[in-house]
Coordinates of C-alpha atoms in Angstrom, one line a residue:
M1 CA -35.9 -20.0 -28.0
T2 CA -33.7 -18.7 -30.8
K3 CA -31.4 -21.4 -32.1
I4 CA -27.9 -20.5 -33.2
D5 CA -26.0 -22.3 -35.9
L6 CA -22.9 -22.9 -33.8
S7 CA -20.8 -24.2 -36.7
T8 CA -21.5 -21.1 -38.8
F9 CA -20.9 -18.8 -35.9
T10 CA -17.5 -20.3 -35.0
D11 CA -16.4 -20.5 -38.7
E12 CA -17.1 -16.9 -39.2
M13 CA -15.3 -15.9 -36.0
A14 CA -12.3 -18.0 -37.0
C15 CA -12.1 -16.2 -40.4
R16 CA -12.2 -12.8 -38.7
I17 CA -9.4 -13.6 -36.3
S18 CA -7.0 -15.7 -38.4
D19 CA -7.1 -13.9 -41.8
G20 CA -5.5 -10.5 -41.2
R21 CA -5.6 -9.6 -44.9
T22 CA -9.4 -9.6 -45.3
E23 CA -12.5 -8.1 -43.8
W24 CA -15.7 -10.1 -43.7
T25 CA -18.5 -7.6 -43.9
S26 CA -21.5 -9.8 -43.9
N27 CA -23.7 -10.9 -41.0
P28 CA -22.7 -14.5 -40.1
F29 CA -26.3 -15.6 -39.6
Y30 CA -27.7 -14.5 -43.0
G31 CA -25.1 -15.5 -45.5
G32 CA -23.9 -13.5 -48.5
M33 CA -20.3 -13.0 -47.4
A34 CA -18.5 -10.3 -49.3
Q35 CA -14.8 -10.1 -49.2
V36 CA -12.9 -6.9 -49.5
D37 CA -9.2 -7.1 -50.2
W38 CA -7.4 -4.7 -47.9
L39 CA -4.1 -5.2 -49.6
S40 CA -5.5 -3.8 -52.8
K41 CA -6.0 -0.5 -51.0
R42 CA -2.3 -0.5 -50.1
K43 CA -2.9 0.2 -46.4
S44 CA -0.3 -0.6 -43.8
W45 CA -0.5 -3.8 -41.7
I46 CA -0.9 -1.6 -38.6
T47 CA -4.0 0.0 -40.0
I48 CA -5.3 -3.3 -41.0
S49 CA -4.7 -4.8 -37.6
I50 CA -6.4 -1.9 -35.8
A51 CA -9.4 -2.0 -38.1
L52 CA -9.7 -5.8 -37.7
L53 CA -9.4 -5.6 -33.9
E54 CA -12.1 -2.9 -33.8
E55 CA -14.4 -5.1 -35.9
I56 CA -13.7 -8.1 -33.8
V57 CA -14.6 -6.2 -30.6
D58 CA -17.7 -4.9 -32.2
F59 CA -18.6 -8.4 -33.3
C60 CA -18.1 -9.8 -29.8
K61 CA -20.4 -7.1 -28.4
F62 CA -23.0 -8.0 -31.0
T63 CA -22.6 -11.7 -30.2
E64 CA -23.0 -11.1 -26.5
E65 CA -26.3 -9.2 -27.1
L66 CA -27.4 -12.0 -29.4
L67 CA -26.6 -14.6 -26.8
N68 CA -28.7 -12.8 -24.1
V69 CA -31.6 -14.9 -25.3
V70 CA -29.8 -18.1 -24.4
K71 CA -30.7 -19.1 -20.8
D72 CA -30.0 -22.8 -20.8
D73 CA -26.7 -23.8 -19.1
S74 CA -25.9 -26.6 -21.6
E75 CA -26.2 -24.2 -24.6
L76 CA -24.0 -21.6 -22.8
I77 CA -21.4 -24.2 -22.1
E78 CA -21.5 -25.3 -25.7
V79 CA -20.7 -21.8 -26.9
I80 CA -18.0 -21.3 -24.3
N81 CA -16.3 -24.6 -25.1
A82 CA -16.5 -23.9 -28.9
L83 CA -15.0 -20.5 -28.7
D84 CA -12.5 -21.2 -26.0
S85 CA -11.1 -24.5 -27.3
T86 CA -7.5 -23.9 -28.3
E87 CA -6.7 -20.4 -27.0
S88 CA -8.1 -17.9 -24.6
F89 CA -10.8 -16.2 -26.7
D90 CA -11.0 -13.1 -24.5
S91 CA -7.2 -12.5 -24.7
L92 CA -7.1 -13.2 -28.4
T93 CA -10.0 -10.8 -29.2
G94 CA -9.5 -8.2 -26.4
S95 CA -13.0 -8.7 -25.3
S96 CA -14.7 -10.2 -22.2
L97 CA -17.3 -12.3 -24.0
I98 CA -16.4 -15.6 -22.4
G99 CA -16.1 -14.1 -18.9
H100 CA -19.6 -12.7 -19.2
L101 CA -21.0 -16.0 -20.5
V102 CA -19.3 -17.9 -17.6
G103 CA -20.7 -15.4 -15.2
R104 CA -24.3 -16.2 -16.4
L105 CA -24.1 -19.9 -15.5
S106 CA -26.2 -21.1 -12.6
H107 CA -24.5 -23.1 -9.8
E108 CA -25.5 -26.3 -11.7
G109 CA -23.9 -24.9 -14.8
V110 CA -20.8 -23.9 -12.9
S111 CA -20.6 -27.4 -11.4
Q112 CA -20.8 -28.9 -14.9
W113 CA -18.5 -26.5 -16.7
I114 CA -15.7 -26.3 -14.1
Q115 CA -15.1 -30.1 -14.2
T116 CA -13.7 -29.7 -17.8
A117 CA -12.3 -26.1 -17.4
D118 CA -8.8 -27.3 -17.0
K119 CA -7.0 -25.0 -19.5
P120 CA -4.7 -22.5 -18.0
W121 CA -6.8 -19.5 -19.0
C122 CA -10.0 -20.9 -17.5
L123 CA -8.9 -19.7 -14.1
R124 CA -9.1 -16.2 -15.4
H125 CA -12.7 -16.8 -16.4
I126 CA -13.4 -18.1 -12.9
W127 CA -11.8 -15.0 -11.3
A128 CA -13.8 -12.7 -13.5
A129 CA -17.1 -14.5 -13.1
F130 CA -16.8 -15.3 -9.3
P131 CA -18.3 -12.0 -8.0
R132 CA -21.3 -12.5 -10.3
W133 CA -22.1 -16.0 -9.3
S134 CA -24.5 -17.1 -6.6
N135 CA -23.2 -18.2 -3.3
E136 CA -23.9 -21.8 -4.2
A137 CA -21.9 -21.5 -7.4
R138 CA -19.0 -19.9 -5.4
V139 CA -18.9 -22.8 -3.0
V140 CA -18.9 -25.2 -5.9
A141 CA -16.1 -23.4 -7.7
L142 CA -13.9 -23.1 -4.6
T143 CA -14.4 -26.7 -3.5
T144 CA -13.6 -28.0 -7.0
L145 CA -10.4 -25.9 -7.3
L146 CA -9.2 -26.9 -3.9
R147 CA -9.5 -30.5 -4.8
R148 CA -7.2 -30.1 -7.8
P149 CA -3.5 -30.8 -7.7
R150 CA -1.5 -28.0 -6.1
S151 CA 0.0 -25.3 -8.3
E152 CA 0.8 -21.6 -8.2
E153 CA -2.1 -20.9 -10.5
I154 CA -4.5 -22.6 -8.1
Q155 CA -3.0 -20.8 -5.2
Y156 CA -3.4 -17.4 -6.6
G157 CA -6.7 -18.2 -8.3
V158 CA -8.4 -19.4 -5.1
G159 CA -6.7 -16.6 -3.2
N160 CA -8.2 -14.0 -5.5
C161 CA -11.6 -15.6 -5.3
I162 CA -11.6 -15.4 -1.5
D163 CA -10.3 -11.9 -1.7
S164 CA -13.3 -10.9 -3.8
L165 CA -15.6 -11.9 -0.9
F166 CA -14.5 -8.8 1.0
K167 CA -15.3 -5.2 0.4
M168 CA -13.7 -2.1 1.9
K169 CA -14.8 1.5 2.2
V170 CA -12.6 4.2 3.8
R171 CA -13.1 7.9 4.2
A172 CA -9.8 9.3 5.5
G173 CA -10.1 10.5 9.1
E174 CA -13.9 9.9 9.3
F175 CA -14.9 6.3 8.5
V176 CA -13.5 2.9 7.8
N177 CA -15.4 -0.3 7.1
V178 CA -14.1 -3.7 5.8
S179 CA -16.8 -6.3 5.6
L180 CA -17.8 -9.5 3.7
V181 CA -20.2 -9.3 0.8
E182 CA -23.7 -10.7 1.4
G183 CA -23.4 -14.4 2.0
G184 CA -19.6 -14.3 2.0
E185 CA -19.3 -15.7 5.5
D186 CA -21.5 -18.6 4.5
V187 CA -19.4 -19.3 1.4
L188 CA -16.2 -19.5 3.5
R189 CA -17.8 -21.7 6.1
R190 CA -19.4 -24.1 3.7
T191 CA -16.3 -24.4 1.6
A192 CA -14.2 -25.1 4.7
I193 CA -16.7 -27.8 5.7
D194 CA -16.6 -29.4 2.3
V195 CA -12.8 -29.4 2.4
F196 CA -11.9 -30.1 6.0
G197 CA -15.0 -31.7 7.4
K198 CA -17.8 -30.5 9.6
D199 CA -16.2 -31.5 12.9
V200 CA -13.0 -29.5 12.3
V201 CA -14.8 -26.4 11.3
K202 CA -17.4 -26.6 14.1
S203 CA -14.6 -27.0 16.7
G204 CA -12.6 -24.2 15.3
M205 CA -15.5 -21.7 15.1
K206 CA -16.5 -22.6 18.7
T207 CA -13.1 -21.8 19.9
M208 CA -13.1 -18.5 18.1
K209 CA -16.5 -17.5 19.5
S210 CA -15.1 -18.0 23.0
S211 CA -12.5 -15.3 22.4
A212 CA -12.5 -12.2 24.7
F213 CA -11.9 -9.9 21.7
G214 CA -12.5 -9.8 17.9
E215 CA -14.8 -12.8 17.5
S216 CA -15.7 -12.0 13.9
A217 CA -12.1 -11.1 13.0
L218 CA -10.7 -14.3 14.4
S219 CA -13.4 -16.5 12.9
M220 CA -13.0 -15.2 9.4
L221 CA -9.3 -15.0 9.6
W222 CA -9.1 -18.6 10.8
L223 CA -11.4 -19.8 7.9
C224 CA -9.3 -18.0 5.3
V225 CA -6.0 -19.2 6.7
K226 CA -7.3 -22.8 6.7
L227 CA -8.4 -22.5 3.1
W228 CA -5.0 -20.9 2.2
S229 CA -3.3 -24.0 3.7
K230 CA -5.2 -26.2 1.3
M231 CA -4.5 -24.1 -1.8
A232 CA -0.8 -23.5 -1.1
A233 CA 1.5 -24.5 -4.0
T234 CA 4.2 -26.0 -1.8
D235 CA 4.3 -28.1 1.4
E236 CA 6.4 -25.4 3.2
T237 CA 3.8 -22.7 2.4
S238 CA 1.0 -25.0 3.4
E239 CA 2.7 -25.8 6.7
G240 CA 3.1 -22.1 7.4
Y241 CA -0.6 -21.4 6.9
T242 CA -1.5 -24.5 9.1
S243 CA 0.8 -23.2 11.8
N244 CA -0.9 -19.8 11.6
A245 CA -4.3 -21.4 11.9
D246 CA -3.2 -23.4 15.0
E247 CA -1.8 -20.3 16.5
L248 CA -5.1 -18.5 16.1
L249 CA -6.8 -21.2 18.2
V250 CA -4.2 -20.6 21.0
I251 CA -4.7 -16.8 20.7
A252 CA -8.5 -17.2 21.0
K253 CA -8.0 -18.9 24.4
S254 CA -5.3 -16.4 25.6
G255 CA -7.6 -13.5 26.3
E256 CA -6.3 -10.0 25.7
D257 CA -2.7 -11.1 26.2
G258 CA -2.9 -12.8 22.8
L259 CA -3.7 -9.5 21.0
K260 CA 0.0 -8.7 20.6
V261 CA 0.7 -12.2 19.1
L262 CA -2.3 -11.8 16.8
L263 CA -1.0 -8.4 15.6
D264 CA 2.4 -10.0 14.9
Q265 CA 0.7 -12.6 12.8
L266 CA -1.2 -10.0 10.8
L267 CA 1.9 -8.1 10.2
A268 CA 3.7 -11.2 9.1
L269 CA 1.0 -12.0 6.6
L270 CA 0.9 -8.5 5.4
S271 CA 4.7 -8.5 4.9
Q272 CA 4.4 -11.2 2.3
P273 CA 3.9 -9.8 -1.2
L274 CA 0.7 -11.7 -1.9
K275 CA -2.2 -9.6 -2.9
Y276 CA -4.9 -11.9 -1.5
H277 CA -3.5 -11.5 2.0
R278 CA -4.1 -7.8 2.1
T279 CA -7.9 -7.4 2.3
V280 CA -8.3 -10.3 4.7
V281 CA -5.7 -8.8 7.1
Y282 CA -7.4 -5.4 6.7
Y283 CA -10.7 -7.0 7.7
A284 CA -9.2 -8.6 10.8
F285 CA -7.4 -5.4 11.8
V286 CA -10.3 -3.1 11.4
H287 CA -12.5 -5.3 13.5
L288 CA -9.8 -5.4 16.2
L289 CA -9.5 -1.6 16.4
P290 CA -11.8 -1.2 19.4
N291 CA -9.5 -3.5 21.4
L292 CA -6.2 -2.0 20.3
K293 CA -4.2 0.1 22.7
E294 CA -1.4 2.7 22.3
E295 CA 1.3 0.0 22.6
H296 CA -0.1 -1.9 19.7
V297 CA -0.1 1.1 17.4
A298 CA 3.4 1.9 18.7
H299 CA 4.5 -1.6 17.5
I300 CA 3.3 -0.8 14.0
M301 CA 5.3 2.4 14.2
E302 CA 8.4 0.6 15.3
T303 CA 8.0 -1.8 12.4
L304 CA 7.7 1.1 10.0
M305 CA 11.0 2.5 11.2
M306 CA 13.0 -0.7 10.6
S307 CA 15.6 -0.6 7.9
D308 CA 15.0 -2.2 4.5
E309 CA 17.3 -5.1 5.4
E310 CA 15.5 -5.8 8.6
L311 CA 12.1 -5.7 6.9
A312 CA 13.4 -8.0 4.1
D313 CA 14.7 -10.4 6.7
E314 CA 11.3 -10.4 8.4
Q315 CA 9.6 -11.2 5.1
G316 CA 12.1 -13.8 4.2
S317 CA 11.4 -15.7 7.5
D318 CA 7.7 -16.0 6.8
G319 CA 8.0 -18.5 4.0
E320 CA 8.9 -18.9 0.4
S321 CA 6.4 -16.5 -1.0
S322 CA 8.6 -13.5 -0.5
S323 CA 11.5 -15.0 -2.4
E324 CA 9.1 -16.2 -5.2
A325 CA 7.7 -12.7 -5.5
A326 CA 11.2 -11.3 -5.5
E327 CA 12.1 -13.6 -8.3
E328 CA 9.0 -12.4 -10.3
M329 CA 10.0 -8.8 -9.7
E330 CA 13.5 -9.5 -11.0
A331 CA 12.2 -11.4 -14.0
D332 CA 11.4 -8.3 -16.0
E333 CA 14.8 -6.8 -15.3
N334 CA 16.6 -10.0 -16.2
D335 CA 14.5 -10.9 -19.2
G336 CA 16.5 -10.6 -22.3
A337 CA 19.7 -9.9 -20.5
E338 CA 20.6 -13.4 -19.4
E339 CA 21.5 -14.5 -22.9
S340 CA 23.8 -11.6 -23.6
E341 CA 25.4 -11.9 -20.2
S342 CA 26.2 -15.6 -20.7
D343 CA 27.7 -14.9 -24.1
S344 CA 29.9 -12.1 -23.0
S345 CA 30.9 -13.2 -19.5
E346 CA 34.2 -14.8 -20.5
S347 CA 35.3 -11.9 -22.7
F348 CA 34.2 -9.4 -20.0
D349 CA 36.4 -11.1 -17.4
E350 CA 39.4 -11.2 -19.8
E351 CA 39.0 -7.6 -20.9
Q352 CA 37.9 -5.9 -17.7
G353 CA 39.5 -8.1 -15.0
V354 CA 38.4 -8.0 -11.4
D355 CA 37.3 -4.8 -9.7
P356 CA 40.4 -3.4 -7.8
E357 CA 38.3 -2.7 -4.7
T358 CA 36.9 -6.3 -4.7
L359 CA 40.4 -7.6 -5.3
G360 CA 41.8 -5.6 -2.4
R361 CA 39.1 -6.9 0.0
L362 CA 39.8 -10.5 -1.0
E363 CA 43.6 -10.1 -0.6
N364 CA 43.2 -8.6 2.8
A365 CA 40.9 -11.5 3.8
L366 CA 43.4 -14.1 2.5
G367 CA 46.3 -12.5 4.5
K368 CA 49.4 -14.6 4.2
A369 CA 47.8 -16.8 1.6
A370 CA 47.1 -14.0 -0.8
V371 CA 48.9 -14.0 -4.1
K372 CA 51.7 -11.5 -4.2
R373 CA 51.9 -9.0 -7.0
K374 CA 54.5 -6.8 -8.6
G375 CA 53.4 -4.0 -10.9
G376 CA 50.0 -5.6 -11.2
A377 CA 51.3 -9.0 -12.2
V378 CA 51.4 -12.2 -10.1
D379 CA 54.7 -12.8 -8.4
E380 CA 54.9 -16.6 -8.2
E381 CA 58.2 -16.7 -6.4
E382 CA 56.9 -14.6 -3.5
S383 CA 53.5 -16.4 -3.4
D384 CA 53.8 -19.3 -0.9
V385 CA 50.9 -20.6 1.2
S386 CA 52.9 -23.4 2.9
D387 CA 53.5 -21.4 6.0
V388 CA 49.8 -20.8 6.7
D389 CA 48.8 -22.8 9.8
D390 CA 45.3 -24.1 10.8
K391 CA 44.6 -21.2 13.1
E392 CA 45.2 -18.7 10.3
M393 CA 43.1 -20.8 7.9
F394 CA 40.1 -20.6 10.3
A395 CA 40.5 -16.9 10.7
M396 CA 40.8 -16.6 6.9
D397 CA 37.4 -18.3 6.5
E398 CA 35.7 -15.7 8.6
R399 CA 37.4 -12.8 6.8
L400 CA 36.5 -14.3 3.4
A401 CA 32.8 -14.6 4.5
A402 CA 32.8 -11.0 5.5
A403 CA 34.5 -9.9 2.3
F404 CA 32.0 -11.8 0.1
K405 CA 29.1 -10.4 2.1
S406 CA 30.3 -6.9 1.6
I407 CA 30.5 -7.3 -2.2
A408 CA 27.1 -8.9 -2.5
P409 CA 25.2 -7.8 -5.7
K410 CA 23.5 -4.5 -5.4
K411 CA 20.4 -6.1 -7.0
E412 CA 19.6 -7.8 -3.7
N413 CA 19.7 -4.4 -1.9
K414 CA 17.4 -3.0 -4.6
M415 CA 15.0 -5.9 -4.2
A416 CA 15.0 -5.5 -0.4
A417 CA 14.2 -1.8 -0.8
Q418 CA 11.3 -2.6 -3.2
L419 CA 9.8 -5.2 -0.9
A420 CA 10.3 -3.0 2.2
S421 CA 8.6 0.0 0.5
A422 CA 5.6 -2.1 -0.5
F423 CA 5.3 -3.4 3.1
R424 CA 5.6 0.1 4.6
M425 CA 2.7 1.3 2.3
K426 CA 0.5 -1.5 3.7
L427 CA 1.5 -0.6 7.3
A428 CA 0.6 3.0 6.6
D429 CA -2.8 1.7 5.5
L430 CA -3.2 0.2 9.0
L431 CA -2.4 3.6 10.5
L432 CA -4.9 5.2 8.2
F433 CA -7.6 2.8 9.4
T434 CA -6.7 3.6 13.0
L435 CA -7.1 7.3 12.4
S436 CA -10.3 6.8 10.5
S437 CA -11.9 4.7 13.3
Q438 CA -14.1 6.4 15.8
N439 CA -13.0 4.0 18.5
T440 CA -9.3 4.9 18.7
P441 CA -7.6 8.1 19.9
S442 CA -5.0 9.6 17.6
S443 CA -3.1 12.4 19.4
Y444 CA -0.5 9.9 20.7
M445 CA 0.4 9.2 17.0
I446 CA 1.5 12.7 16.2
I447 CA 5.1 12.6 17.5
P448 CA 6.0 9.1 16.3
L449 CA 4.5 9.9 12.8
L450 CA 6.5 13.1 12.7
K451 CA 9.7 11.2 13.5
L452 CA 8.9 8.7 10.9
A453 CA 8.3 11.3 8.2
K454 CA 11.6 13.1 9.0
M455 CA 13.4 9.8 8.8
Q456 CA 11.8 8.9 5.5
L457 CA 12.5 12.3 4.0
K458 CA 16.2 11.9 4.8
Q459 CA 16.2 8.5 3.0
D460 CA 14.1 9.5 0.0
A461 CA 12.7 13.0 -0.2
E462 CA 10.5 12.2 -3.2
G463 CA 9.4 8.7 -2.1
Q464 CA 5.9 7.5 -1.6
N465 CA 6.4 6.5 2.0
S466 CA 7.3 10.0 3.2
R467 CA 4.3 11.4 1.3
K468 CA 2.1 8.8 2.9
S469 CA 3.3 9.7 6.4
I470 CA 2.9 13.4 5.9
G471 CA -0.6 12.7 4.6
L472 CA -1.4 10.9 7.8
L473 CA -0.2 13.9 9.8
N474 CA -2.5 16.1 7.8
I475 CA -5.4 13.8 8.5
I476 CA -4.7 14.1 12.2
S477 CA -4.8 17.9 12.0
R478 CA -8.3 17.7 10.5
L479 CA -9.8 15.3 13.0
K480 CA -12.5 16.2 15.4
K481 CA -11.1 17.4 18.7
V482 CA -11.3 15.4 21.9
E483 CA -11.2 16.4 25.5
F484 CA -7.6 17.1 26.6
S485 CA -6.2 18.4 29.9
D486 CA -4.1 21.6 29.9
K487 CA -1.0 19.6 30.9
K488 CA -1.4 17.2 28.1
V489 CA -1.9 20.0 25.6
I490 CA 1.3 21.8 26.8
R491 CA 3.3 18.6 26.9
L492 CA 2.2 17.7 23.3
L493 CA 3.1 21.2 22.1
D494 CA 6.6 21.0 23.7
Q495 CA 7.1 17.6 22.0
L496 CA 5.9 19.0 18.6
V497 CA 8.3 22.0 18.9
A498 CA 11.2 19.8 19.8
E499 CA 10.6 17.5 16.7
G500 CA 9.3 20.2 14.4
T501 CA 12.2 22.7 14.6
G502 CA 14.9 22.7 11.9
I503 CA 12.7 21.2 9.2
S504 CA 13.3 22.3 5.6
N505 CA 10.8 20.3 3.6
P506 CA 7.9 22.7 2.8
T507 CA 5.2 20.0 2.8
L508 CA 6.3 18.8 6.3
I509 CA 6.6 22.4 7.5
S510 CA 3.0 23.0 6.5
A511 CA 1.9 19.7 8.2
V512 CA 3.6 20.7 11.5
A513 CA 2.0 24.1 11.4
S514 CA -1.5 22.5 11.0
L515 CA -0.7 20.1 13.9
S516 CA 0.2 23.1 16.1
S517 CA -3.2 24.7 15.5
F518 CA -4.8 21.3 16.1
I519 CA -3.1 20.9 19.4
F520 CA -4.2 24.3 20.4
S521 CA -7.8 23.4 19.6
L522 CA -7.6 20.5 22.1
G523 CA -7.3 23.1 24.8
I524 CA -10.4 25.0 23.7
S525 CA -13.4 24.3 25.9
S526 CA -16.9 23.8 24.5
E527 CA -17.6 27.4 25.4
G528 CA -14.8 28.5 23.0
T529 CA -12.5 29.7 25.8
C530 CA -8.9 28.7 26.5
S531 CA -7.0 28.5 29.8
E532 CA -4.3 30.9 30.7
A533 CA -1.7 28.1 30.9
V534 CA -2.4 27.0 27.3
L535 CA -2.4 30.6 26.0
A536 CA 0.9 31.3 27.8
A537 CA 2.5 28.2 26.1
F538 CA 1.5 29.3 22.6
V539 CA 2.3 33.0 23.2
G540 CA 5.6 31.8 24.6
L541 CA 6.3 29.9 21.4
F542 CA 5.7 33.0 19.4
E543 CA 8.0 35.0 21.6
R544 CA 10.7 32.4 21.2
F545 CA 10.3 32.7 17.4
M546 CA 10.7 36.5 17.6
T547 CA 13.9 36.4 19.7
Q548 CA 15.6 33.3 18.5
E549 CA 19.1 33.5 17.1
D550 CA 19.4 30.2 15.2
G551 CA 16.2 30.5 13.3
L552 CA 15.1 26.9 13.9
I553 CA 11.5 27.7 14.8
G554 CA 9.7 28.4 11.6
C555 CA 7.1 31.2 11.4
E556 CA 4.4 28.7 10.3
L557 CA 4.8 26.7 13.5
A558 CA 4.9 29.8 15.6
I559 CA 1.8 31.6 14.4
A560 CA -0.4 28.8 13.1
A561 CA -2.6 28.6 16.2
V562 CA -3.0 32.4 16.3
V563 CA -4.0 32.6 12.6
K564 CA -6.5 29.7 13.0
H565 CA -8.0 30.8 16.3
P566 CA -7.4 34.6 16.6
E567 CA -10.4 35.1 18.9
C568 CA -8.6 33.2 21.7
F569 CA -5.6 35.5 21.5
V570 CA -7.3 38.9 21.6
G571 CA -6.5 39.1 25.3
K572 CA -2.8 38.8 24.4
A573 CA -2.9 41.3 21.5
N574 CA -0.5 43.7 23.2
V575 CA 2.3 41.1 22.9
F576 CA 1.8 41.0 19.1
L577 CA 1.4 44.8 18.9
D578 CA 4.7 45.4 20.7
A579 CA 6.5 42.8 18.6
G580 CA 5.2 44.2 15.4
F581 CA 6.6 47.6 16.0
N582 CA 9.8 46.6 17.8
E583 CA 12.7 47.7 15.5
E584 CA 15.1 45.3 17.3
Y585 CA 13.4 42.3 15.6
R586 CA 13.9 41.4 12.0
V587 CA 11.5 42.8 9.5
F588 CA 9.9 39.5 8.4
R589 CA 9.3 38.5 12.0
R590 CA 7.6 41.8 12.7
T591 CA 5.5 41.3 9.6
E592 CA 4.3 37.9 11.0
A593 CA 3.4 39.6 14.3
L594 CA 1.3 42.2 12.4
V595 CA -0.4 39.4 10.4
C596 CA -1.5 37.9 13.7
L597 CA -2.7 41.2 15.0
T598 CA -4.6 41.9 11.8
G599 CA -6.4 38.6 12.3
M600 CA -7.5 39.6 15.8
M601 CA -8.9 42.9 14.4
N602 CA -11.1 41.1 11.9
K603 CA -14.8 42.0 12.0
A604 CA -15.9 38.3 12.5
V605 CA -13.6 38.1 15.5
L606 CA -14.8 41.4 17.0
H607 CA -18.3 40.1 16.8
K608 CA -17.3 37.3 19.1
V609 CA -14.9 39.0 21.5
S610 CA -14.8 42.5 22.8
I611 CA -11.6 44.5 22.5
E612 CA -10.2 47.0 25.0
K613 CA -9.9 50.6 24.1
S614 CA -6.4 50.8 25.3
L615 CA -5.4 48.3 22.5
V616 CA -7.0 50.4 19.8
K617 CA -5.2 53.5 21.1
G618 CA -2.0 51.5 21.2
I619 CA -2.4 50.4 17.6
A620 CA -3.2 54.0 16.5
K621 CA -0.2 55.4 18.3
A622 CA 2.2 52.8 17.0
S623 CA 0.9 53.2 13.5
S624 CA 1.1 57.0 13.4
G625 CA 4.6 56.9 14.9
Y626 CA 5.7 54.5 12.2
L627 CA 4.1 56.6 9.4
R628 CA 5.8 59.8 10.7
S629 CA 9.1 58.1 10.7
A630 CA 8.5 56.8 7.2
M631 CA 7.7 60.2 5.9
S632 CA 10.5 62.1 7.6
Q633 CA 13.2 59.6 7.2
P634 CA 12.1 57.0 4.5
D635 CA 15.6 55.6 4.1
T636 CA 15.9 54.5 7.7
V637 CA 12.5 52.9 8.0
R638 CA 12.4 49.1 8.1

């Protein structure tokens, strides 16, 4: 085995990192160091720093290749401890050398190294190396971390390690799979046994297996929540997780009636801005999809339609994690501003005074006790609170509470909006999984999603949430069709027209048009034919478009089904022919009618469906008449 002079190695690296004025160009293992004075070349410090950083990164890559020959855990640990002694070596050099070295440790090496890996940055090495470790090493790492004193670093570190045990693959509208990595279930179970004892885990898993639904989902969710309760940084958070774990045991015994309660728990976990919750919740939800019904998806829709304040209240009631995350989100905005605010607060009050609107609200709330003013100045003679009785004082308290609530800082509203937006994006992911699953129907989601998209566009036309909802509508329009009765098709079309009229957003207009053609496809049989009732409904929609006065029905919605499935409408071609040459209609509407008629006359369509001679004669007659009028009176032709 190649032996490395560790002292020479670390001394050389220290020189490269600490001395920004020089470049060491020699190989650290062969001596003959030559020093080149960068300052003599009169280069800027920025150029020096960039060059030095590039050299350090290259040197780290060279070192990693050199250390590939080292297989013994003790030698690897010696190198890791030597380089990572006072500061995070990887952060200092911009490399991932230590993370790679830690990832090469066996489970015995992990057990040895992690006992002394108590520096703050060591957790980062654990997160980076965790996916590369064997299952035995993962169990050792999790168990050791869970036995350490509670802290936020441990909470997020263990949470991220557990999160890495899950993998997810989604193909929008076609496929969704969230699963554990190989051996992941065994890692969770063995870790829980080491932490809580074999009897506790055995009893819990037995209860989960007796559930009438989602055995795998409940079992893994219960194990994760139990481990979360152990790693939580505060007693309150730990008690919340423990309560969730106990509730899961009750849900498992409740049969299908407990599914709604389980969904509420999943949404509550998802509402908290903790990244390590997300994949675990997604895993449970996807495995529950075969058991979900329309009412459960409707519950997610209802949650999506809640206001920012309502969603923020929901998140705030689920523990301290939301408030802690909110404080972190505010930290960047407040950083650097607190000092200037504290220095200038007194002068600001003196120079600017109190906002007149705020002052008016407070004076109205105080009533008789308010300070009287003349010309903007306090009138001490008129200000007398001695005649304010107890009843008035109690009423004043309520008015003051309302006044202060109305003038609450806008920052809180902004924070609520940010948290609510992030929660909505995760809820939209659940709907995406529902659409992508082969086990759940999707047609009943069209109208609620359309209502949601319209509401979100009114609130924020350029926001991510509205784009996500419209994207879900587009996914529905591309799904494989299912068997639908004529009555359901017609009813769904009527609902779409009712919700889809009067829309001005181009993206949503296009989505609604695609949904119209999708709904029509639900009425097409396996032989490619369509019933007269369904045809009449869509032709009737076209006729309403042609004759409408208010213009609420857009042309895209009216003709989308005809353009997409022209062969089905050949039997109704006379309707479009008459509309196309009817001078009582507006020109652009007549143009749309002729677009539909042109699609029916396409060669590909005529190969599938025969056309009546009377229709051909009618087209020829109408066209020739139009041309004669155009040639004889061109100014009057429309």
